[in-house]
């Protein structure tokens, strides 16, 4: 952006002398289009001039990009030339999904360029692109975040030899062929302007040498002007440069009201830890941090032009540079005087003073006086950054935004660690706006210098658009492949966390269509599922028939997992495979919470071909349509999978899952399923070939037999979990051989979940483990012995009866309404208890209120109900 080059530039048939001329022309064109674009649901919040200033059209717009279909038409024409050059095939088709598990670390140069809440390493995405696409294909990601899909698309051409060698070796082993290297074209969209701004920079021609020269000049001039704010006295009286200042909360004893600095009573720098308990310096009462009284002080807020009350903090420690070395010192009187001078200084340039939006995360600091963006910065850094920001171009702002919402704010934590003198900067708590009792004020000059990229790149060729995933301007049947990493439930509150970034950019997320669970936005799991369904419906619309989509999933909730699968199938996609993606490093919150997922899951699904659609339409009311679907679906499933040099079962080829996929397909088309499970399994055996509990076509089974002969050891098909009872049995089988941690179990559990009955509530994995298994000191779960199992069963039964009592109460007060969501195991326990107590009336009353499928498909419940009905 803002880049001048020697040769002329041609964009969409127009020639420009410079990049700046190109940008000026298309900016004016975008200005003309804004009135119409604003009618779109989810249009970002911001003034026209701020949107235009942030955009780099036609490649990147901080609003819906109106040039997407123009580029698609151009790219389709280029495909013809690539075919003539032998770089792609007109007959290219992909039958099988990419079914292998992927392990890919985050330590690559693009991943670490800029922080964001979630990212997928681009080499991981490249594996999918090499499998599902060929050079010139058009790839889409509607939840693009920082644009790693675009980076991967470009790196399919420009990757270094080392990466090409590594991925090429994997490809050759899996396909017995060479990968087709070459650029793919990516269209990247996201609801968040913060995300698309980062994406536009990562997917541009970025000249670090120019950026470094320009931003360094501006930094040095500004630092020279403001260096008085970052100076402290060294032991010999000379001046040192402050690297960072540690601020600590001031609290009061609840007994004597004496005020003290938490750092002074809690910091044990010799051991390297913060004490959990301590004595009040005044009255010696034993305290901990939670028992201390928060102190709010009155201060004038220049941004709000009024007096506010905020939590009291004082500086306690300084790290500084002097004489070519680093030193630590306690705050002295001179430092305190300097802080007073800084507090009285004026913010010269405009600072962001936006009120944080409604939300559980964004409003967590309201009670402590932090209600607006500028309050997340110290006065010193606000003065420095507000003046610098006005001087930066878009490529330089890319560097600045890497620190603006994290390391430069009061979210930046300071921690003590063993064998670490004084302590260290620990960064913000990921996925939150949590302000610690000890925060760090870092020198922005040092931070920005460290964030200037160490290399240049050219990932230009992708398009970036700021819009909701439900509302794409792309024409029907235009996209060759979709890779997407959507939000999952309540994992991350993107619009709330991005607000600090976006207050500097001047363009904000319109979160009406944000696909998350959020109480402040009145979005439950059901609302989230509906939003995801709308997204997937639009994905289905723009994807070409017969093409594939890969959905990355990261969430510990079974409800969210089922919701995603249901939304995919209701949109028309057919699920083909579920595999694992291990990013080798905890993502957002995964290092913080013990129940977080270590490995993401990857869903492979496809849009049925036009040929199949026509064929099925002719036979949809007959049994022929059933077997047309099964044959089509079998052709889209992996034929042979190897795990640790052994042939492993393919769950999607099991009769139960095949039947589930058939039902989902018919339901999505509003058609009755003309066959029951028993006849379906009989038909499978008659028409297809069975091997190891799986079904194949005649052609496929030959390949399976051949490859299995090379890997004869076989890993049996796991029990599929469609009820709580299945889940307990599945876990017993899993844990009978090895003790495993929650993190080891969870990805396998999510893959085993399938076809949960409507209305049946399966508890979360953590709850099932707690109720049925034991955990050792290492956090590993294992199957209890008979005596312990009996004790656990008593406790579990007590909990189940308590839940059943709640259903009874609900049934009595619901005026004969159906109980829509029921834990079947609680019904079993309750029916048994009532039967033993001859309380048949309650069994019948509740049996009449639960979904019919739960009663008719569970032989235990049905037996108790039939007996009770005959006794009432």
mmCIF file of C-alpha atoms in Angstrom, residues 123-434:
data_model
loop_
_atom_site.group_PDB
_atom_site.id
_atom_site.type_symbol
_atom_site.label_atom_id
_atom_site.label_comp_id
_atom_site.label_asym_id
_atom_site.label_seq_id
_atom_site.Cartn_x
_atom_site.Cartn_y
_atom_site.Cartn_z
ATOM 1 C CA UNK A 123 1.665 -25.056 5.806
ATOM 2 C CA UNK A 124 -1.273 -26.981 7.303
ATOM 3 C CA UNK A 125 -3.673 -25.277 4.868
ATOM 4 C CA UNK A 126 -1.269 -25.885 1.982
ATOM 5 C CA UNK A 127 -1.716 -29.642 2.435
ATOM 6 C CA UNK A 128 -5.449 -29.267 1.804
ATOM 7 C CA UNK A 129 -4.896 -26.928 -1.151
ATOM 8 C CA UNK A 130 -2.465 -29.362 -2.793
ATOM 9 C CA UNK A 131 -5.015 -32.156 -2.341
ATOM 10 C CA UNK A 132 -8.254 -30.402 -3.351
ATOM 11 C CA UNK A 133 -7.098 -27.814 -5.890
ATOM 12 C CA UNK A 134 -4.752 -27.140 -8.787
ATOM 13 C CA UNK A 135 -2.987 -23.957 -9.941
ATOM 14 C CA UNK A 136 -5.423 -21.214 -10.860
ATOM 15 C CA UNK A 137 -8.268 -22.561 -8.705
ATOM 16 C CA UNK A 138 -10.331 -20.105 -6.668
ATOM 17 C CA UNK A 139 -10.305 -20.688 -2.912
ATOM 18 C CA UNK A 140 -12.639 -19.050 -0.398
ATOM 19 C CA UNK A 141 -12.473 -18.499 3.360
ATOM 20 C CA UNK A 142 -15.418 -16.633 4.872
ATOM 21 C CA UNK A 143 -13.964 -16.582 8.392
ATOM 22 C CA UNK A 144 -10.514 -15.666 7.170
ATOM 23 C CA UNK A 145 -9.198 -13.933 10.296
ATOM 24 C CA UNK A 146 -5.654 -12.820 9.479
ATOM 25 C CA UNK A 147 -5.778 -14.404 6.027
ATOM 26 C CA UNK A 148 -3.637 -17.526 6.438
ATOM 27 C CA UNK A 149 -5.653 -19.224 3.673
ATOM 28 C CA UNK A 150 -4.469 -16.490 1.306
ATOM 29 C CA UNK A 151 -0.883 -16.910 2.461
ATOM 30 C CA UNK A 152 -1.156 -20.657 1.855
ATOM 31 C CA UNK A 153 -2.623 -20.092 -1.634
ATOM 32 C CA UNK A 154 0.312 -17.894 -2.646
ATOM 33 C CA UNK A 155 2.918 -20.087 -0.957
ATOM 34 C CA UNK A 156 1.785 -23.020 -3.113
ATOM 35 C CA UNK A 157 3.903 -21.186 -5.665
ATOM 36 C CA UNK A 158 6.438 -19.199 -3.630
ATOM 37 C CA UNK A 159 7.257 -21.522 -0.694
ATOM 38 C CA UNK A 160 10.943 -22.097 -0.041
ATOM 39 C CA UNK A 161 12.622 -25.333 -1.078
ATOM 40 C CA UNK A 162 12.658 -26.687 2.476
ATOM 41 C CA UNK A 163 8.872 -26.439 2.886
ATOM 42 C CA UNK A 164 8.218 -27.724 -0.617
ATOM 43 C CA UNK A 165 10.477 -30.707 0.052
ATOM 44 C CA UNK A 166 8.672 -31.540 3.321
ATOM 45 C CA UNK A 167 5.138 -31.203 1.967
ATOM 46 C CA UNK A 168 6.117 -32.816 -1.315
ATOM 47 C CA UNK A 169 7.397 -35.926 0.471
ATOM 48 C CA UNK A 170 4.104 -36.234 2.371
ATOM 49 C CA UNK A 171 2.123 -35.796 -0.833
ATOM 50 C CA UNK A 172 4.108 -38.405 -2.735
ATOM 51 C CA UNK A 173 3.637 -40.931 0.057
ATOM 52 C CA UNK A 174 -0.132 -40.362 0.158
ATOM 53 C CA UNK A 175 -0.820 -40.026 -3.573
ATOM 54 C CA UNK A 176 2.090 -41.822 -5.248
ATOM 55 C CA UNK A 177 2.427 -38.732 -7.410
ATOM 56 C CA UNK A 178 4.038 -35.288 -7.444
ATOM 57 C CA UNK A 179 2.101 -32.294 -6.044
ATOM 58 C CA UNK A 180 0.993 -29.674 -8.552
ATOM 59 C CA UNK A 181 2.778 -26.564 -7.290
ATOM 60 C CA UNK A 182 1.490 -23.192 -8.387
ATOM 61 C CA UNK A 183 -0.501 -20.212 -7.127
ATOM 62 C CA UNK A 184 -4.139 -20.556 -6.149
ATOM 63 C CA UNK A 185 -6.331 -17.436 -5.929
ATOM 64 C CA UNK A 186 -7.920 -16.741 -2.539
ATOM 65 C CA UNK A 187 -10.938 -14.660 -1.601
ATOM 66 C CA UNK A 188 -10.770 -13.801 2.082
ATOM 67 C CA UNK A 189 -13.599 -12.258 4.051
ATOM 68 C CA UNK A 190 -14.256 -11.615 7.706
ATOM 69 C CA UNK A 191 -16.775 -9.644 9.713
ATOM 70 C CA UNK A 192 -14.046 -7.909 11.719
ATOM 71 C CA UNK A 193 -12.239 -4.878 10.220
ATOM 72 C CA UNK A 194 -9.316 -5.616 12.578
ATOM 73 C CA UNK A 195 -8.922 -9.057 11.021
ATOM 74 C CA UNK A 196 -9.264 -7.966 7.402
ATOM 75 C CA UNK A 197 -6.752 -5.145 7.945
ATOM 76 C CA UNK A 198 -4.152 -7.668 9.158
ATOM 77 C CA UNK A 199 -5.108 -10.055 6.352
ATOM 78 C CA UNK A 200 -4.720 -7.354 3.697
ATOM 79 C CA UNK A 201 -1.164 -6.667 4.853
ATOM 80 C CA UNK A 202 -0.148 -10.331 5.078
ATOM 81 C CA UNK A 203 -1.583 -10.841 1.591
ATOM 82 C CA UNK A 204 0.154 -7.911 -0.067
ATOM 83 C CA UNK A 205 3.530 -6.978 -1.472
ATOM 84 C CA UNK A 206 5.256 -5.846 1.715
ATOM 85 C CA UNK A 207 8.641 -4.130 1.418
ATOM 86 C CA UNK A 208 10.115 -4.307 4.914
ATOM 87 C CA UNK A 209 13.179 -2.284 3.932
ATOM 88 C CA UNK A 210 10.998 0.699 3.042
ATOM 89 C CA UNK A 211 8.730 0.260 6.061
ATOM 90 C CA UNK A 212 11.678 -0.033 8.429
ATOM 91 C CA UNK A 213 13.364 3.071 7.065
ATOM 92 C CA UNK A 214 10.179 5.125 7.173
ATOM 93 C CA UNK A 215 8.787 4.032 10.543
ATOM 94 C CA UNK A 216 12.198 4.204 12.239
ATOM 95 C CA UNK A 217 12.621 7.818 11.124
ATOM 96 C CA UNK A 218 9.213 8.720 12.543
ATOM 97 C CA UNK A 219 9.834 6.781 15.751
ATOM 98 C CA UNK A 220 13.199 8.369 16.410
ATOM 99 C CA UNK A 221 11.888 11.895 15.836
ATOM 100 C CA UNK A 222 8.943 11.329 18.151
ATOM 101 C CA UNK A 223 11.059 9.579 20.755
ATOM 102 C CA UNK A 224 13.543 12.446 20.811
ATOM 103 C CA UNK A 225 10.622 14.765 21.549
ATOM 104 C CA UNK A 226 9.159 12.565 24.294
ATOM 105 C CA UNK A 227 12.182 10.767 25.718
ATOM 106 C CA UNK A 228 11.869 12.738 28.969
ATOM 107 C CA UNK A 229 8.900 10.487 29.796
ATOM 108 C CA UNK A 230 11.050 7.354 29.512
ATOM 109 C CA UNK A 231 14.094 8.342 31.573
ATOM 110 C CA UNK A 232 15.150 7.280 35.072
ATOM 111 C CA UNK A 233 18.203 7.913 37.248
ATOM 112 C CA UNK A 234 20.957 5.280 37.232
ATOM 113 C CA UNK A 235 22.962 4.548 40.395
ATOM 114 C CA UNK A 236 25.738 6.915 39.288
ATOM 115 C CA UNK A 237 23.324 9.760 38.629
ATOM 116 C CA UNK A 238 23.305 9.388 34.845
ATOM 117 C CA UNK A 239 20.072 8.871 32.933
ATOM 118 C CA UNK A 240 18.908 5.439 31.839
ATOM 119 C CA UNK A 241 16.150 4.603 29.334
ATOM 120 C CA UNK A 242 13.080 2.893 30.793
ATOM 121 C CA UNK A 243 12.333 -0.475 29.176
ATOM 122 C CA UNK A 244 9.224 -1.103 31.259
ATOM 123 C CA UNK A 245 7.513 -0.141 34.512
ATOM 124 C CA UNK A 246 5.609 -2.587 36.717
ATOM 125 C CA UNK A 247 2.458 -1.164 38.289
ATOM 126 C CA UNK A 248 0.788 -2.893 41.246
ATOM 127 C CA UNK A 249 -2.694 -2.572 42.658
ATOM 128 C CA UNK A 250 -3.169 -0.742 45.966
ATOM 129 C CA UNK A 251 -5.669 -2.445 48.279
ATOM 130 C CA UNK A 252 -6.822 -2.187 51.875
ATOM 131 C CA UNK A 253 -7.102 -4.551 54.824
ATOM 132 C CA UNK A 254 -10.721 -5.496 55.481
ATOM 133 C CA UNK A 255 -10.084 -5.397 59.252
ATOM 134 C CA UNK A 256 -8.186 -2.133 59.856
ATOM 135 C CA UNK A 257 -8.701 -0.375 56.451
ATOM 136 C CA UNK A 258 -4.934 0.158 56.148
ATOM 137 C CA UNK A 259 -3.839 0.684 52.525
ATOM 138 C CA UNK A 260 -0.884 -1.183 51.066
ATOM 139 C CA UNK A 261 0.616 -2.080 47.683
ATOM 140 C CA UNK A 262 0.015 -5.724 46.812
ATOM 141 C CA UNK A 263 3.514 -6.083 45.345
ATOM 142 C CA UNK A 264 5.060 -5.061 48.673
ATOM 143 C CA UNK A 265 3.294 -7.812 50.637
ATOM 144 C CA UNK A 266 3.025 -10.558 47.994
ATOM 145 C CA UNK A 267 6.169 -10.442 45.838
ATOM 146 C CA UNK A 268 8.804 -12.923 46.968
ATOM 147 C CA UNK A 269 11.576 -12.143 44.471
ATOM 148 C CA UNK A 270 14.070 -14.526 46.083
ATOM 149 C CA UNK A 271 11.839 -17.582 45.566
ATOM 150 C CA UNK A 272 10.275 -16.187 42.403
ATOM 151 C CA UNK A 273 6.576 -16.310 43.270
ATOM 152 C CA UNK A 274 3.665 -14.280 44.557
ATOM 153 C CA UNK A 275 2.593 -15.327 48.050
ATOM 154 C CA UNK A 276 -0.937 -16.713 48.281
ATOM 155 C CA UNK A 277 -1.294 -15.546 51.873
ATOM 156 C CA UNK A 278 0.280 -12.643 53.753
ATOM 157 C CA UNK A 279 -0.200 -10.497 56.844
ATOM 158 C CA UNK A 280 -1.562 -6.967 56.885
ATOM 159 C CA UNK A 281 1.460 -4.635 57.437
ATOM 160 C CA UNK A 282 -0.562 -2.703 60.004
ATOM 161 C CA UNK A 283 -2.650 -5.165 62.069
ATOM 162 C CA UNK A 284 -1.076 -8.508 61.024
ATOM 163 C CA UNK A 285 -4.434 -9.991 59.982
ATOM 164 C CA UNK A 286 -3.915 -12.993 57.698
ATOM 165 C CA UNK A 287 -5.089 -12.071 54.194
ATOM 166 C CA UNK A 288 -5.086 -13.223 50.618
ATOM 167 C CA UNK A 289 -5.696 -11.159 47.480
ATOM 168 C CA UNK A 290 -9.391 -12.025 47.294
ATOM 169 C CA UNK A 291 -9.975 -10.880 50.859
ATOM 170 C CA UNK A 292 -8.443 -7.450 50.259
ATOM 171 C CA UNK A 293 -10.628 -4.420 49.693
ATOM 172 C CA UNK A 294 -10.529 -2.772 46.265
ATOM 173 C CA UNK A 295 -9.722 0.941 46.386
ATOM 174 C CA UNK A 296 -11.248 3.313 43.855
ATOM 175 C CA UNK A 297 -9.787 6.799 43.499
ATOM 176 C CA UNK A 298 -11.209 9.896 41.814
ATOM 177 C CA UNK A 299 -9.308 11.343 38.865
ATOM 178 C CA UNK A 300 -10.027 13.673 35.973
ATOM 179 C CA UNK A 301 -10.390 11.880 32.645
ATOM 180 C CA UNK A 302 -9.344 14.235 29.848
ATOM 181 C CA UNK A 303 -10.904 12.084 27.154
ATOM 182 C CA UNK A 304 -14.319 12.064 28.850
ATOM 183 C CA UNK A 305 -13.875 15.568 30.280
ATOM 184 C CA UNK A 306 -15.113 14.506 33.702
ATOM 185 C CA UNK A 307 -14.019 12.997 36.992
ATOM 186 C CA UNK A 308 -14.175 9.208 37.141
ATOM 187 C CA UNK A 309 -13.395 6.573 39.741
ATOM 188 C CA UNK A 310 -10.843 3.912 38.885
ATOM 189 C CA UNK A 311 -8.846 1.205 40.615
ATOM 190 C CA UNK A 312 -5.752 2.499 42.372
ATOM 191 C CA UNK A 313 -2.334 1.416 41.078
ATOM 192 C CA UNK A 314 1.187 2.592 41.891
ATOM 193 C CA UNK A 315 4.496 1.974 40.059
ATOM 194 C CA UNK A 316 6.765 -0.425 41.973
ATOM 195 C CA UNK A 317 9.587 -1.595 39.693
ATOM 196 C CA UNK A 318 11.519 -0.324 36.697
ATOM 197 C CA UNK A 319 13.660 -2.151 34.193
ATOM 198 C CA UNK A 320 15.954 0.225 32.323
ATOM 199 C CA UNK A 321 19.023 0.400 30.076
ATOM 200 C CA UNK A 322 22.196 2.259 31.041
ATOM 201 C CA UNK A 323 25.888 1.911 30.229
ATOM 202 C CA UNK A 324 25.044 -0.783 27.646
ATOM 203 C CA UNK A 325 23.427 -3.062 30.248
ATOM 204 C CA UNK A 326 19.979 -3.818 31.717
ATOM 205 C CA UNK A 327 19.094 -3.023 35.319
ATOM 206 C CA UNK A 328 16.155 -3.288 37.722
ATOM 207 C CA UNK A 329 15.364 -0.691 40.362
ATOM 208 C CA UNK A 330 12.616 0.115 42.829
ATOM 209 C CA UNK A 331 10.616 3.247 42.170
ATOM 210 C CA UNK A 332 12.251 6.265 43.790
ATOM 211 C CA UNK A 333 11.037 9.801 44.495
ATOM 212 C CA UNK A 334 12.354 11.116 41.183
ATOM 213 C CA UNK A 335 10.353 8.471 39.321
ATOM 214 C CA UNK A 336 7.195 9.427 41.195
ATOM 215 C CA UNK A 337 7.744 13.080 40.313
ATOM 216 C CA UNK A 338 8.190 12.110 36.657
ATOM 217 C CA UNK A 339 4.906 10.206 36.726
ATOM 218 C CA UNK A 340 3.122 13.293 38.047
ATOM 219 C CA UNK A 341 4.597 15.340 35.197
ATOM 220 C CA UNK A 342 3.397 12.753 32.699
ATOM 221 C CA UNK A 343 -0.110 12.718 34.180
ATOM 222 C CA UNK A 344 -0.285 16.492 33.764
ATOM 223 C CA UNK A 345 0.949 16.407 30.164
ATOM 224 C CA UNK A 346 -1.535 16.920 27.336
ATOM 225 C CA UNK A 347 -2.415 14.365 24.691
ATOM 226 C CA UNK A 348 -1.666 16.409 21.570
ATOM 227 C CA UNK A 349 -3.307 14.263 18.936
ATOM 228 C CA UNK A 350 -6.735 12.667 18.882
ATOM 229 C CA UNK A 351 -6.912 9.582 21.071
ATOM 230 C CA UNK A 352 -9.478 6.750 20.779
ATOM 231 C CA UNK A 353 -12.122 7.298 23.460
ATOM 232 C CA UNK A 354 -14.787 4.842 22.274
ATOM 233 C CA UNK A 355 -17.061 3.234 24.873
ATOM 234 C CA UNK A 356 -16.532 -0.506 24.998
ATOM 235 C CA UNK A 357 -19.526 -2.417 23.589
ATOM 236 C CA UNK A 358 -22.024 -4.479 25.526
ATOM 237 C CA UNK A 359 -20.623 -7.901 26.384
ATOM 238 C CA UNK A 360 -19.511 -10.176 29.187
ATOM 239 C CA UNK A 361 -15.845 -9.741 28.288
ATOM 240 C CA UNK A 362 -15.844 -6.114 27.167
ATOM 241 C CA UNK A 363 -17.667 -4.925 30.289
ATOM 242 C CA UNK A 364 -15.723 -6.966 32.835
ATOM 243 C CA UNK A 365 -13.733 -3.878 33.905
ATOM 244 C CA UNK A 366 -16.638 -1.419 34.180
ATOM 245 C CA UNK A 367 -16.807 -1.662 37.972
ATOM 246 C CA UNK A 368 -13.142 -0.660 38.132
ATOM 247 C CA UNK A 369 -13.590 2.467 36.026
ATOM 248 C CA UNK A 370 -12.218 1.085 32.737
ATOM 249 C CA UNK A 371 -15.108 1.744 30.410
ATOM 250 C CA UNK A 372 -13.457 3.387 27.387
ATOM 251 C CA UNK A 373 -10.577 2.378 25.120
ATOM 252 C CA UNK A 374 -8.150 5.128 26.114
ATOM 253 C CA UNK A 375 -8.309 3.961 29.742
ATOM 254 C CA UNK A 376 -6.507 0.747 28.786
ATOM 255 C CA UNK A 377 -3.320 2.752 28.225
ATOM 256 C CA UNK A 378 -1.060 4.602 30.602
ATOM 257 C CA UNK A 379 -0.898 8.352 30.064
ATOM 258 C CA UNK A 380 2.701 8.095 28.886
ATOM 259 C CA UNK A 381 1.998 5.589 26.131
ATOM 260 C CA UNK A 382 -1.250 7.248 25.098
ATOM 261 C CA UNK A 383 0.614 10.506 24.457
ATOM 262 C CA UNK A 384 3.274 8.696 22.413
ATOM 263 C CA UNK A 385 0.989 6.443 20.341
ATOM 264 C CA UNK A 386 -1.755 8.953 19.591
ATOM 265 C CA UNK A 387 0.810 11.286 18.012
ATOM 266 C CA UNK A 388 2.631 8.506 16.163
ATOM 267 C CA UNK A 389 -0.571 6.936 14.766
ATOM 268 C CA UNK A 390 -1.444 10.049 12.782
ATOM 269 C CA UNK A 391 1.903 9.834 10.952
ATOM 270 C CA UNK A 392 1.757 6.185 9.868
ATOM 271 C CA UNK A 393 0.727 4.758 6.494
ATOM 272 C CA UNK A 394 -1.168 1.468 6.230
ATOM 273 C CA UNK A 395 1.902 -0.771 6.104
ATOM 274 C CA UNK A 396 3.356 1.015 9.133
ATOM 275 C CA UNK A 397 0.045 0.727 10.974
ATOM 276 C CA UNK A 398 0.306 -3.022 10.436
ATOM 277 C CA UNK A 399 3.395 -2.916 12.679
ATOM 278 C CA UNK A 400 1.685 -0.665 15.230
ATOM 279 C CA UNK A 401 -1.476 -2.772 15.532
ATOM 280 C CA UNK A 402 0.630 -5.775 16.540
ATOM 281 C CA UNK A 403 1.071 -4.135 19.962
ATOM 282 C CA UNK A 404 -1.887 -1.762 20.281
ATOM 283 C CA UNK A 405 -4.421 -4.153 21.803
ATOM 284 C CA UNK A 406 -2.003 -6.339 23.744
ATOM 285 C CA UNK A 407 1.536 -5.583 24.878
ATOM 286 C CA UNK A 408 1.119 -1.812 24.980
ATOM 287 C CA UNK A 409 -2.005 -1.897 27.167
ATOM 288 C CA UNK A 410 -2.674 -2.485 30.846
ATOM 289 C CA UNK A 411 -3.690 -6.030 29.864
ATOM 290 C CA UNK A 412 0.033 -6.826 29.759
ATOM 291 C CA UNK A 413 0.821 -8.901 32.874
ATOM 292 C CA UNK A 414 3.937 -9.222 34.990
ATOM 293 C CA UNK A 415 4.778 -12.479 36.745
ATOM 294 C CA UNK A 416 7.411 -13.842 39.081
ATOM 295 C CA UNK A 417 8.992 -17.163 38.176
ATOM 296 C CA UNK A 418 11.538 -19.379 39.962
ATOM 297 C CA UNK A 419 15.141 -18.651 38.985
ATOM 298 C CA UNK A 420 14.044 -15.488 37.169
ATOM 299 C CA UNK A 421 15.494 -12.344 38.806
ATOM 300 C CA UNK A 422 12.683 -9.919 39.626
ATOM 301 C CA UNK A 423 10.244 -11.487 37.134
ATOM 302 C CA UNK A 424 9.244 -11.153 33.493
ATOM 303 C CA UNK A 425 6.613 -9.736 31.159
ATOM 304 C CA UNK A 426 4.004 -12.418 30.546
ATOM 305 C CA UNK A 427 1.715 -10.724 28.027
ATOM 306 C CA UNK A 428 -2.092 -10.470 28.218
ATOM 307 C CA UNK A 429 -4.278 -13.392 29.239
ATOM 308 C CA UNK A 430 -5.371 -14.733 25.868
ATOM 309 C CA UNK A 431 -8.981 -14.337 24.837
ATOM 310 C CA UNK A 432 -9.821 -11.879 27.627
ATOM 311 C CA UNK A 433 -9.699 -8.209 28.624
ATOM 312 C CA UNK A 434 -8.452 -9.136 32.083
#
